[in-house]
Short mmCIF file of C-alpha atoms and ligand atoms in Angstrom, two decimals:
data_model
loop_
_atom_site.label_atom_id
_atom_site.label_comp_id
_atom_site.label_asym_id
_atom_site.label_seq_id
_atom_site.Cartn_x
_atom_site.Cartn_y
_atom_site.Cartn_z
CA UNK A 1 67.81 41.98 -116.44
CA UNK A 2 69.39 38.98 -114.80
CA UNK A 3 72.72 40.44 -114.80
CA UNK A 4 71.24 43.63 -113.27
CA UNK A 5 69.62 41.75 -110.43
CA UNK A 6 73.00 40.00 -109.71
CA UNK A 7 74.78 43.29 -109.58
CA UNK A 8 72.26 44.55 -107.03
CA UNK A 9 72.53 41.39 -104.96
CA UNK A 10 76.36 41.12 -104.93
CA UNK A 11 77.18 43.87 -102.56
CA UNK A 12 74.26 42.80 -100.24
CA UNK A 13 75.47 39.21 -100.30
CA UNK A 14 79.03 40.39 -99.43
CA UNK A 15 78.01 42.51 -96.56
CA UNK A 16 75.61 39.87 -95.26
CA UNK A 17 78.03 37.06 -95.42
CA UNK A 18 80.74 38.82 -93.62
CA UNK A 19 79.45 38.53 -90.08
CA UNK A 20 78.30 34.88 -90.54
CA UNK A 21 81.71 33.50 -91.65
CA UNK A 22 82.38 31.97 -88.31
CA UNK A 23 78.90 30.39 -87.91
CA UNK A 24 77.60 27.17 -89.21
CA UNK A 25 73.86 27.07 -90.05
CA UNK A 26 71.88 24.74 -92.37
CA UNK A 27 68.42 24.08 -93.99
CA UNK A 28 66.21 22.19 -91.52
CA UNK A 29 63.19 21.86 -94.03
CA UNK A 30 63.47 22.44 -97.60
CA UNK A 31 60.60 23.35 -99.84
CA UNK A 32 57.96 20.70 -100.87
CA UNK A 33 56.52 19.78 -104.33
CA UNK A 34 53.48 21.73 -105.30
CA UNK A 35 50.88 21.49 -108.16
CA UNK A 36 48.69 24.57 -108.81
CA UNK A 37 46.24 25.65 -111.37
CA UNK A 38 47.56 28.42 -113.69
CA UNK A 39 46.54 31.82 -112.35
CA UNK A 40 46.56 30.81 -108.77
CA UNK A 41 49.36 31.26 -106.21
CA UNK A 42 52.12 28.90 -105.23
CA UNK A 43 53.74 28.79 -101.67
CA UNK A 44 57.01 27.23 -100.62
CA UNK A 45 58.70 27.09 -97.25
CA UNK A 46 62.33 27.04 -96.33
CA UNK A 47 63.30 26.68 -92.70
CA UNK A 48 66.78 27.45 -91.65
CA UNK A 49 68.59 27.15 -88.18
CA UNK A 50 69.78 30.04 -85.97
CA UNK A 51 72.56 32.11 -87.24
CA UNK A 52 71.51 32.13 -90.74
CA UNK A 53 72.71 34.95 -92.94
CA UNK A 54 71.00 34.81 -96.22
CA UNK A 55 68.35 32.83 -98.19
CA UNK A 56 68.15 33.03 -101.91
CA UNK A 57 65.10 31.62 -103.75
CA UNK A 58 65.66 30.43 -107.35
CA UNK A 59 63.03 29.40 -109.86
CA UNK A 60 64.49 27.19 -112.60
CA UNK A 61 67.82 28.37 -111.75
CA UNK A 62 67.05 32.12 -111.69
CA UNK A 63 67.25 34.13 -108.48
CA UNK A 64 63.70 35.59 -107.84
CA UNK A 65 63.86 36.74 -104.31
CA UNK A 66 66.61 37.22 -101.64
CA UNK A 67 66.10 37.43 -97.77
CA UNK A 68 69.04 38.85 -95.82
CA UNK A 69 69.04 38.40 -91.96
CA UNK A 70 70.11 41.96 -91.21
CA UNK A 71 67.87 43.77 -93.82
CA UNK A 72 64.80 41.56 -94.55
CA UNK A 73 63.36 40.45 -98.06
CA UNK A 74 64.65 42.04 -101.23
CA UNK A 75 61.81 41.76 -103.71
CA UNK A 76 62.42 42.82 -107.36
CA UNK A 77 59.16 41.65 -108.89
CA UNK A 78 55.60 41.86 -107.52
CA UNK A 79 55.01 38.24 -108.69
CA UNK A 80 57.46 36.99 -106.12
CA UNK A 81 56.83 38.09 -102.65
CA UNK A 82 57.57 36.47 -99.32
CA UNK A 83 56.47 36.00 -95.63
CA UNK A 84 58.61 35.36 -92.52
CA UNK A 85 58.00 33.08 -89.61
CA UNK A 86 60.44 33.26 -86.56
CA UNK A 87 60.59 30.88 -83.74
CA UNK A 88 63.18 30.55 -80.97
CA UNK A 89 65.75 28.63 -82.86
CA UNK A 90 64.37 28.65 -86.45
CA UNK A 91 63.62 31.03 -89.31
CA UNK A 92 61.15 30.22 -92.04
CA UNK A 93 60.93 32.08 -95.27
CA UNK A 94 57.83 31.50 -97.43
CA UNK A 95 58.06 32.27 -101.05
CA UNK A 96 54.74 33.25 -102.75
CA UNK A 97 54.44 33.10 -106.47
CA UNK A 98 51.52 35.03 -107.71
CA UNK A 99 49.51 34.42 -110.92
CA UNK A 100 51.34 31.37 -111.76
CA UNK A 101 52.11 30.66 -115.43
CA UNK A 102 52.86 27.52 -117.38
CA UNK A 103 56.47 28.62 -117.59
CA UNK A 104 56.80 28.75 -113.75
CA UNK A 105 56.73 24.92 -113.93
CA UNK A 106 60.11 23.53 -112.82
CA UNK A 107 62.67 23.58 -110.11
CA UNK A 108 62.08 25.75 -107.11
CA UNK A 109 65.33 26.16 -105.06
CA UNK A 110 66.19 27.58 -101.58
CA UNK A 111 69.85 28.33 -101.26
CA UNK A 112 71.76 29.54 -98.22
CA UNK A 113 74.80 30.15 -100.14
CA UNK A 114 76.75 27.49 -98.23
CA UNK A 115 78.76 24.77 -100.04
CA UNK A 116 76.23 23.08 -102.41
CA UNK A 117 73.60 23.03 -99.70
CA UNK A 118 70.06 23.82 -101.09
CA UNK A 119 66.53 22.63 -100.74
CA UNK A 120 64.89 21.66 -104.00
CA UNK A 121 61.28 21.18 -104.98
CA UNK A 122 59.28 21.10 -108.05
CA UNK A 123 56.37 23.27 -109.14
CA UNK A 124 53.83 22.01 -111.50
CA UNK A 125 51.48 24.57 -113.04
CA UNK A 126 48.49 22.95 -114.80
CA UNK A 127 45.91 24.51 -116.97
CA UNK A 128 42.00 23.62 -116.64
CA UNK A 129 40.95 23.55 -120.22
CA UNK A 130 37.42 23.09 -121.72
CA UNK A 131 35.29 19.91 -121.88
CA UNK A 132 32.32 19.14 -123.92
CA UNK A 133 30.40 16.24 -125.50
CA UNK A 134 30.01 16.83 -129.18
CA UNK A 135 26.59 14.97 -129.42
CA UNK A 136 23.62 16.73 -128.02
CA UNK A 137 20.61 14.66 -126.74
CA UNK A 138 20.66 11.17 -128.45
CA UNK A 139 17.89 8.99 -129.23
CA UNK A 140 19.04 5.34 -129.81
CA UNK A 141 16.98 2.33 -130.91
CA UNK A 142 17.43 -1.25 -129.69
CA UNK A 143 20.39 -3.05 -130.83
CA UNK A 144 21.94 -0.02 -132.27
CA UNK A 145 25.63 0.75 -131.56
CA UNK A 146 26.54 4.41 -131.20
CA UNK A 147 29.57 6.36 -130.88
CA UNK A 148 29.59 9.38 -128.41
CA UNK A 149 32.61 11.84 -128.69
CA UNK A 150 33.93 13.86 -125.90
CA UNK A 151 36.49 16.68 -126.55
CA UNK A 152 38.93 18.21 -124.13
CA UNK A 153 40.76 21.40 -125.45
CA UNK A 154 43.55 23.41 -124.00
CA UNK A 155 44.70 21.43 -121.11
CA UNK A 156 48.09 21.07 -119.37
CA UNK A 157 48.96 18.34 -118.90
CA UNK A 158 46.65 16.11 -121.17
CA UNK A 159 43.81 15.17 -118.88
CA UNK A 160 42.84 11.70 -117.93
CA UNK A 161 39.46 10.93 -119.37
CA UNK A 162 36.90 8.63 -117.89
CA UNK A 163 33.22 7.97 -118.62
CA UNK A 164 30.27 7.35 -116.42
CA UNK A 165 26.75 5.97 -117.15
CA UNK A 166 24.24 6.94 -114.49
CA UNK A 167 26.84 7.28 -111.69
CA UNK A 168 28.79 4.14 -112.34
CA UNK A 169 32.14 4.11 -114.19
CA UNK A 170 32.26 2.52 -117.74
CA UNK A 171 34.90 -0.11 -118.40
CA UNK A 172 38.05 1.29 -120.08
CA UNK A 173 37.78 -1.23 -122.82
CA UNK A 174 34.57 0.55 -124.13
CA UNK A 175 36.28 3.84 -125.04
CA UNK A 176 39.44 5.13 -126.63
CA UNK A 177 41.23 8.49 -126.03
CA UNK A 178 43.57 10.21 -128.33
CA UNK A 179 45.81 12.89 -127.07
CA UNK A 180 47.30 15.72 -129.21
CA UNK A 181 49.58 18.76 -128.72
CA UNK A 182 47.78 22.03 -129.07
CA UNK A 183 49.21 25.59 -129.21
CA UNK A 184 51.26 27.16 -126.26
CA UNK A 185 52.38 23.93 -124.80
CA UNK A 186 48.67 22.95 -124.17
CA UNK A 187 47.16 19.51 -124.89
CA UNK A 188 43.79 18.19 -126.38
CA UNK A 189 42.18 14.90 -125.87
CA UNK A 190 39.42 13.33 -127.88
CA UNK A 191 37.55 10.28 -126.25
CA UNK A 192 35.19 8.06 -128.27
CA UNK A 193 32.78 5.83 -126.36
CA UNK A 194 31.21 2.93 -128.17
CA UNK A 195 27.88 1.81 -126.64
CA UNK A 196 24.95 -0.52 -127.46
CA UNK A 197 22.37 0.98 -125.01
CA UNK A 198 19.78 -1.10 -123.29
CA UNK A 199 18.24 1.61 -121.22
CA UNK A 200 18.12 5.39 -120.94
CA UNK A 201 21.19 6.70 -119.51
CA UNK A 202 22.95 9.93 -118.55
CA UNK A 203 26.46 9.67 -119.99
CA UNK A 204 29.16 11.74 -118.36
CA UNK A 205 32.71 12.44 -119.67
CA UNK A 206 35.19 13.40 -116.85
CA UNK A 207 38.53 15.02 -117.37
CA UNK A 208 40.99 15.13 -114.46
CA UNK A 209 44.30 16.73 -113.74
CA UNK A 210 46.08 16.72 -110.36
CA UNK A 211 45.52 20.34 -109.70
CA UNK A 212 41.77 20.08 -109.98
CA UNK A 213 39.95 19.50 -106.64
CA UNK A 214 37.22 17.55 -108.63
CA UNK A 215 37.30 16.42 -112.24
CA UNK A 216 35.57 18.65 -114.80
CA UNK A 217 32.63 16.92 -116.43
CA UNK A 218 30.28 17.17 -119.27
CA UNK A 219 27.03 15.18 -119.65
CA UNK A 220 24.53 14.00 -122.37
CA UNK A 221 21.29 12.19 -122.04
CA UNK A 222 20.99 9.06 -124.11
CA UNK A 223 17.25 8.19 -124.63
CA UNK A 224 16.71 4.41 -125.39
CA UNK A 225 13.73 3.81 -127.58
CA UNK A 226 12.50 0.15 -127.30
CA UNK A 227 10.89 -1.05 -130.53
CA UNK A 228 9.24 -3.94 -128.62
CA UNK A 229 7.59 -1.34 -126.45
CA UNK A 230 5.78 -0.04 -129.61
CA UNK A 231 4.62 -3.46 -130.69
CA UNK A 232 3.36 -4.38 -127.40
CA UNK A 233 1.30 -1.25 -126.90
CA UNK A 234 -2.11 -2.77 -127.94
CA UNK A 235 -1.35 -5.86 -125.76
CA UNK A 236 -0.42 -3.43 -122.76
CA UNK A 237 -3.69 -1.62 -123.39
CA UNK A 238 -5.69 -4.92 -123.18
CA UNK A 239 -3.87 -5.94 -119.98
CA UNK A 240 -4.59 -2.48 -118.59
CA UNK A 241 -8.29 -3.04 -119.31
CA UNK A 242 -8.26 -6.46 -117.56
CA UNK A 243 -6.50 -4.89 -114.51
CA UNK A 244 -9.25 -2.11 -114.40
CA UNK A 245 -11.94 -4.77 -114.74
CA UNK A 246 -10.43 -6.86 -111.94
CA UNK A 247 -10.14 -3.84 -109.67
CA UNK A 248 -13.76 -2.80 -110.43
CA UNK A 249 -15.13 -6.37 -109.90
CA UNK A 250 -13.20 -6.93 -106.61
CA UNK A 251 -14.41 -3.46 -105.44
CA UNK A 252 -17.92 -4.56 -106.16
CA UNK A 253 -17.44 -7.87 -104.40
CA UNK A 254 -16.25 -6.09 -101.29
CA UNK A 255 -19.12 -3.84 -101.32
CA UNK A 256 -21.60 -6.86 -101.66
CA UNK A 257 -19.79 -8.62 -98.74
CA UNK A 258 -20.21 -5.41 -96.55
CA UNK A 259 -23.89 -5.36 -97.42
CA UNK A 260 -24.38 -9.04 -96.60
CA UNK A 261 -22.66 -8.62 -93.16
CA UNK A 262 -24.70 -5.62 -92.40
CA UNK A 263 -27.96 -7.50 -93.21
CA UNK A 264 -26.90 -10.43 -91.13
CA UNK A 265 -25.91 -8.25 -88.15
CA UNK A 266 -29.27 -6.50 -88.35
CA UNK A 267 -31.07 -9.74 -88.44
CA UNK A 268 -29.24 -10.93 -85.36
CA UNK A 269 -30.05 -7.78 -83.47
CA UNK A 270 -33.87 -8.24 -84.32
CA UNK A 271 -33.81 -11.89 -83.06
CA UNK A 272 -32.27 -10.76 -79.72
CA UNK A 273 -34.99 -8.18 -79.17
CA UNK A 274 -38.02 -10.44 -79.45
CA UNK A 275 -37.79 -13.12 -76.64
CA UNK A 276 -40.95 -15.14 -77.49
CA UNK A 277 -39.85 -15.16 -81.08
CA UNK A 278 -36.39 -16.28 -80.02
CA UNK A 279 -37.83 -19.37 -78.19
CA UNK A 280 -39.73 -20.39 -81.22
CA UNK A 281 -36.60 -19.96 -83.29
CA UNK A 282 -34.84 -22.26 -80.82
CA UNK A 283 -37.39 -24.95 -81.20
CA UNK A 284 -37.24 -24.82 -84.83
CA UNK A 285 -33.45 -24.84 -84.75
CA UNK A 286 -33.62 -27.88 -82.32
CA UNK A 287 -35.66 -29.80 -84.84
CA UNK A 288 -33.46 -28.75 -87.52
CA UNK A 289 -30.56 -30.13 -85.56
CA UNK A 290 -32.42 -33.43 -85.08
CA UNK A 291 -32.94 -33.59 -88.79
CA UNK A 292 -29.26 -32.85 -89.35
CA UNK A 293 -28.33 -35.82 -87.08
CA UNK A 294 -30.49 -38.12 -88.98
CA UNK A 295 -29.00 -36.92 -92.18
CA UNK A 296 -25.52 -37.39 -90.72
CA UNK A 297 -26.52 -40.99 -89.79
CA UNK A 298 -27.79 -41.73 -93.19
CA UNK A 299 -24.58 -40.34 -94.62
CA UNK A 300 -22.57 -42.64 -92.35
CA UNK A 301 -24.72 -45.54 -93.48
CA UNK A 302 -24.09 -44.75 -97.08
CA UNK A 303 -20.46 -44.37 -96.60
CA UNK A 304 -19.81 -47.65 -94.97
CA UNK A 305 -20.48 -49.73 -98.11
CA UNK A 306 -17.62 -48.07 -99.68
CA UNK A 307 -15.39 -50.02 -97.23
CA UNK A 308 -16.53 -53.44 -98.37
CA UNK A 309 -14.79 -53.58 -101.74
CA UNK A 310 -11.45 -53.24 -99.76
CA UNK A 311 -12.20 -56.34 -97.56
CA UNK A 312 -13.36 -58.15 -100.69
CA UNK A 313 -10.08 -57.27 -102.32
CA UNK A 314 -8.26 -58.87 -99.31
CA UNK A 315 -10.20 -62.11 -99.50
CA UNK A 316 -9.73 -62.20 -103.22
CA UNK A 317 -6.00 -62.18 -102.54
CA UNK A 318 -6.10 -64.86 -99.99
CA UNK A 319 -6.46 -67.81 -102.48
CA UNK A 320 -3.35 -66.65 -104.26
CA UNK A 321 -1.27 -66.87 -101.06
CA UNK A 322 -2.69 -70.40 -100.37
CA UNK A 323 -1.60 -71.59 -103.71
CA UNK A 324 2.08 -70.56 -103.18
CA UNK A 325 4.81 -73.40 -103.22
CA UNK A 326 5.07 -75.77 -100.14
CA UNK A 327 7.97 -73.95 -98.57
CA UNK A 328 5.79 -71.01 -97.77
CA UNK A 329 2.55 -72.93 -97.20
CA UNK A 330 2.98 -73.14 -93.45
CA UNK A 331 2.90 -69.40 -93.21
CA UNK A 332 0.36 -68.87 -95.96
CA UNK A 333 -2.16 -71.20 -94.52
CA UNK A 334 -2.79 -69.35 -91.21
CA UNK A 335 -3.00 -66.09 -93.14
CA UNK A 336 -5.68 -67.45 -95.26
CA UNK A 337 -7.55 -68.63 -92.14
CA UNK A 338 -7.30 -65.31 -90.63
CA UNK A 339 -8.77 -63.77 -93.81
CA UNK A 340 -11.56 -66.19 -93.95
CA UNK A 341 -12.36 -65.77 -90.21
CA UNK A 342 -12.35 -61.97 -90.59
CA UNK A 343 -14.70 -62.11 -93.50
CA UNK A 344 -17.00 -64.55 -91.53
CA UNK A 345 -17.01 -62.10 -88.60
CA UNK A 346 -17.71 -59.05 -90.73
CA UNK A 347 -20.25 -60.85 -92.83
CA UNK A 348 -23.18 -60.95 -90.33
CA UNK A 349 -22.76 -57.30 -89.28
CA UNK A 350 -23.15 -56.28 -92.80
CA UNK A 351 -25.92 -58.38 -93.51
CA UNK A 352 -27.92 -57.03 -90.47
CA UNK A 353 -27.08 -53.43 -91.20
CA UNK A 354 -27.13 -53.15 -94.86
CA UNK A 355 -28.68 -54.58 -97.99
CA UNK A 356 -25.50 -55.63 -99.68
CA UNK A 357 -25.74 -59.31 -99.52
CA UNK A 358 -25.37 -59.91 -103.40
CA UNK A 359 -21.70 -58.79 -102.83
CA UNK A 360 -21.35 -61.21 -99.98
CA UNK A 361 -22.47 -64.07 -102.04
CA UNK A 362 -19.71 -63.32 -104.52
CA UNK A 363 -17.24 -63.39 -101.66
CA UNK A 364 -18.31 -66.83 -100.56
CA UNK A 365 -17.90 -68.36 -104.09
CA UNK A 366 -14.29 -67.01 -104.33
CA UNK A 367 -13.21 -68.74 -101.04
C1 NAG B 401 58.89 16.01 -106.23
O1 NAG B 401 58.76 16.13 -107.79
C2 NAG B 401 59.94 15.46 -108.47
C3 NAG B 401 59.70 15.74 -109.85
O2 NAG B 401 58.42 15.51 -110.23
C4 NAG B 401 59.94 14.10 -108.01
O3 NAG B 401 61.04 13.41 -108.58
C5 NAG B 401 60.09 13.90 -106.52
O4 NAG B 401 60.14 12.52 -106.08
C6 NAG B 401 58.91 14.57 -105.84
N1 NAG B 401 59.20 14.59 -104.29
C7 NAG B 401 58.34 14.29 -103.41
C8 NAG B 401 58.65 14.37 -102.04
O5 NAG B 401 57.27 13.89 -103.79
C1 NAG B 402 54.94 27.52 -94.18
O1 NAG B 402 55.09 27.54 -92.78
C2 NAG B 402 54.06 28.29 -92.01
C3 NAG B 402 54.50 28.44 -90.66
O2 NAG B 402 54.75 27.19 -90.14
C4 NAG B 402 52.72 27.79 -92.40
O3 NAG B 402 51.73 28.68 -91.71
C5 NAG B 402 52.41 27.82 -93.92
O4 NAG B 402 51.21 27.22 -94.17
C6 NAG B 402 53.60 27.08 -94.55
N1 NAG B 402 53.42 27.15 -95.97
C7 NAG B 402 53.50 26.10 -96.86
C8 NAG B 402 53.41 26.30 -98.23
O5 NAG B 402 53.80 24.96 -96.34
C1 NAG B 403 37.70 24.49 -114.71
O1 NAG B 403 37.12 24.96 -115.74
C2 NAG B 403 35.65 24.70 -115.86
C3 NAG B 403 35.20 25.17 -117.13
O2 NAG B 403 35.67 26.27 -117.56
C4 NAG B 403 35.04 25.47 -114.69
O3 NAG B 403 33.65 25.23 -114.70
C5 NAG B 403 35.68 24.97 -113.42
O4 NAG B 403 35.14 25.90 -112.26
C6 NAG B 403 37.13 25.15 -113.45
N1 NAG B 403 37.69 24.61 -112.27
C7 NAG B 403 38.51 25.21 -111.31
C8 NAG B 403 38.84 24.44 -110.25
O5 NAG B 403 38.83 26.36 -111.61
C1 NAG B 404 28.37 11.92 -132.21
O1 NAG B 404 29.27 12.95 -132.64
C2 NAG B 404 30.35 12.47 -133.42
C3 NAG B 404 31.20 13.64 -133.77
O2 NAG B 404 30.34 14.68 -134.10
C4 NAG B 404 29.79 11.62 -134.56
O3 NAG B 404 30.95 11.13 -135.25
C5 NAG B 404 28.97 10.56 -134.15
O4 NAG B 404 28.36 9.87 -135.18
C6 NAG B 404 27.83 11.04 -133.22
N1 NAG B 404 27.06 10.00 -132.73
C7 NAG B 404 25.96 9.82 -132.87
C8 NAG B 404 25.23 8.62 -132.20
O5 NAG B 404 25.15 10.68 -133.47
C1 NAG B 405 17.72 -7.21 -130.84
O1 NAG B 405 18.51 -8.42 -130.67
C2 NAG B 405 17.88 -9.48 -130.04
C3 NAG B 405 18.93 -10.56 -129.88
O2 NAG B 405 19.72 -10.66 -130.87
C4 NAG B 405 16.72 -9.90 -130.76
O3 NAG B 405 16.02 -10.98 -130.13
C5 NAG B 405 15.73 -8.82 -131.05
O4 NAG B 405 14.68 -9.09 -131.74
C6 NAG B 405 16.48 -7.53 -131.64
N1 NAG B 405 15.56 -6.37 -131.61
C7 NAG B 405 15.41 -5.59 -132.84
C8 NAG B 405 14.40 -4.53 -132.65
O5 NAG B 405 16.16 -5.86 -133.77
C1 NAG B 406 19.58 5.90 -115.60
O1 NAG B 406 18.78 7.12 -115.16
C2 NAG B 406 17.56 7.30 -115.77
C3 NAG B 406 16.95 8.52 -115.33
O2 NAG B 406 17.48 8.75 -114.05
C4 NAG B 406 16.71 6.02 -115.63
O3 NAG B 406 15.45 6.27 -116.38
C5 NAG B 406 17.46 4.82 -116.19
O4 NAG B 406 16.64 3.65 -116.10
C6 NAG B 406 18.72 4.72 -115.57
N1 NAG B 406 19.37 3.57 -116.22
C7 NAG B 406 20.09 2.51 -115.63
C8 NAG B 406 20.76 1.52 -116.50
O5 NAG B 406 20.22 2.52 -114.46
C1 NAG B 407 30.00 17.42 -112.48
O1 NAG B 407 30.37 18.76 -112.13
C2 NAG B 407 29.49 19.43 -111.34
C3 NAG B 407 29.93 20.86 -111.16
O2 NAG B 407 31.35 20.82 -110.86
C4 NAG B 407 29.27 18.57 -110.08
O3 NAG B 407 28.26 19.26 -109.21
C5 NAG B 407 28.84 17.25 -110.34
O4 NAG B 407 28.74 16.43 -109.16
C6 NAG B 407 29.83 16.63 -111.31
N1 NAG B 407 29.26 15.21 -111.78
C7 NAG B 407 29.94 14.21 -111.61
C8 NAG B 407 29.24 13.00 -112.14
O5 NAG B 407 31.07 14.16 -111.19
#
């Protein structure tokens, strides 16, 4: 097959290269690396300068398509086709590989049949395998450590496995992934997550390869059962009753308050309507105020005696100051006088206003 292709190409190459012998042309842009999913197409560009004669595309060293300036593309397989783009001074040949297979992975070469000049790129064909979590819905009790297993089968290359709990990535130290070779050059991976749940969580296992726009994922819901919750159930019930009671009572309180306000407002309205009644009320209220004043005065009178013990306390202290050593006696004596004076000044007032002379007598005996 290969030989047959070369036999066909040989006369074409010979005829094509003859007129270009005197020209010097080169590759301006060689092809770029590409990563695709198996079954999809892969495209590579090769741009050459004006005066080009031939472009030969090679996949892993085998010629797959030839473009001749004078004749156009020579396609020998419908898996390898091409498109042309021409500008004023450049020519671009785009190789299209249809229904890529794992075996297409490798070197892609654009040769212009000049001395060792070729553009080289690498094609990586990858396989999107399957992914699933072996455990279905899990119910886990408090302080229980569980293992959740995620399996990836038939991937190329082996996928990167990561785990998520409720939209946040789990630390790599909490899971271990083993890779193994499957059939037909495919790979499998087995990831085991070890977890001691503290809450209900959605666990997601993600498998990623470069060719996938988004990682493939599989999820399981882990239901956390709190044993403390069961024990606290009766307590919770009681507290719920307390809350209901509090709500009802406060509601009744508000209703009562509203009723009182309504009654008061109504009373006020009635008072304003009757003018003669209002006057009478005013008189009554004025008398009440007088009574109140009297009461206040009496209150003041009864409050004052409370002040006396403080004064007494001061006069009680003065003798101690007077009996201090001679060095401080000069200062201490006037202080003692002041105290005695004040007590003398205060004494008559108290005697006239209040009946508390027995206390005064005690004061005099102390001085
Ligand atoms: C293309 O792929 C090859 C092989 O994987 C690598 O060595 C090279 O650096 C890549 N080139 C670019 C431009 O990424
Ligand atoms: C190749 O070049 C053409 C024209 O510039 C462009 O439209 C196309 O996307 C390119 N293909 C690749 C695989 O870069
Ligand atoms: C990869 O495979 C999964 C499972 O078969 C599928 O749901 C997903 O769409 C595939 N992804 C692509 C990009 O083909
Ligand atoms: C999850 O599945 C794996 C494999 O079937 C098993 O070894 C593991 O014990 C399971 N974990 C739980 C918590 O059931
Ligand atoms: C779980 O562990 C904590 C801390 O060790 C402990 O206080 C609690 O009682 C345990 N709960 C159960 C249900 O064993
Ligand atoms: C995870 O999500 C579930 C349901 O959306 C929620 O009940 C749970 O509290 C979440 N857990 C954490 C740890 O955020
Ligand atoms: C899992 O995959 C589905 C479908 O591809 C996607 O809608 C979802 O956002 C993915 N979930 C995560 C956590 O990446």
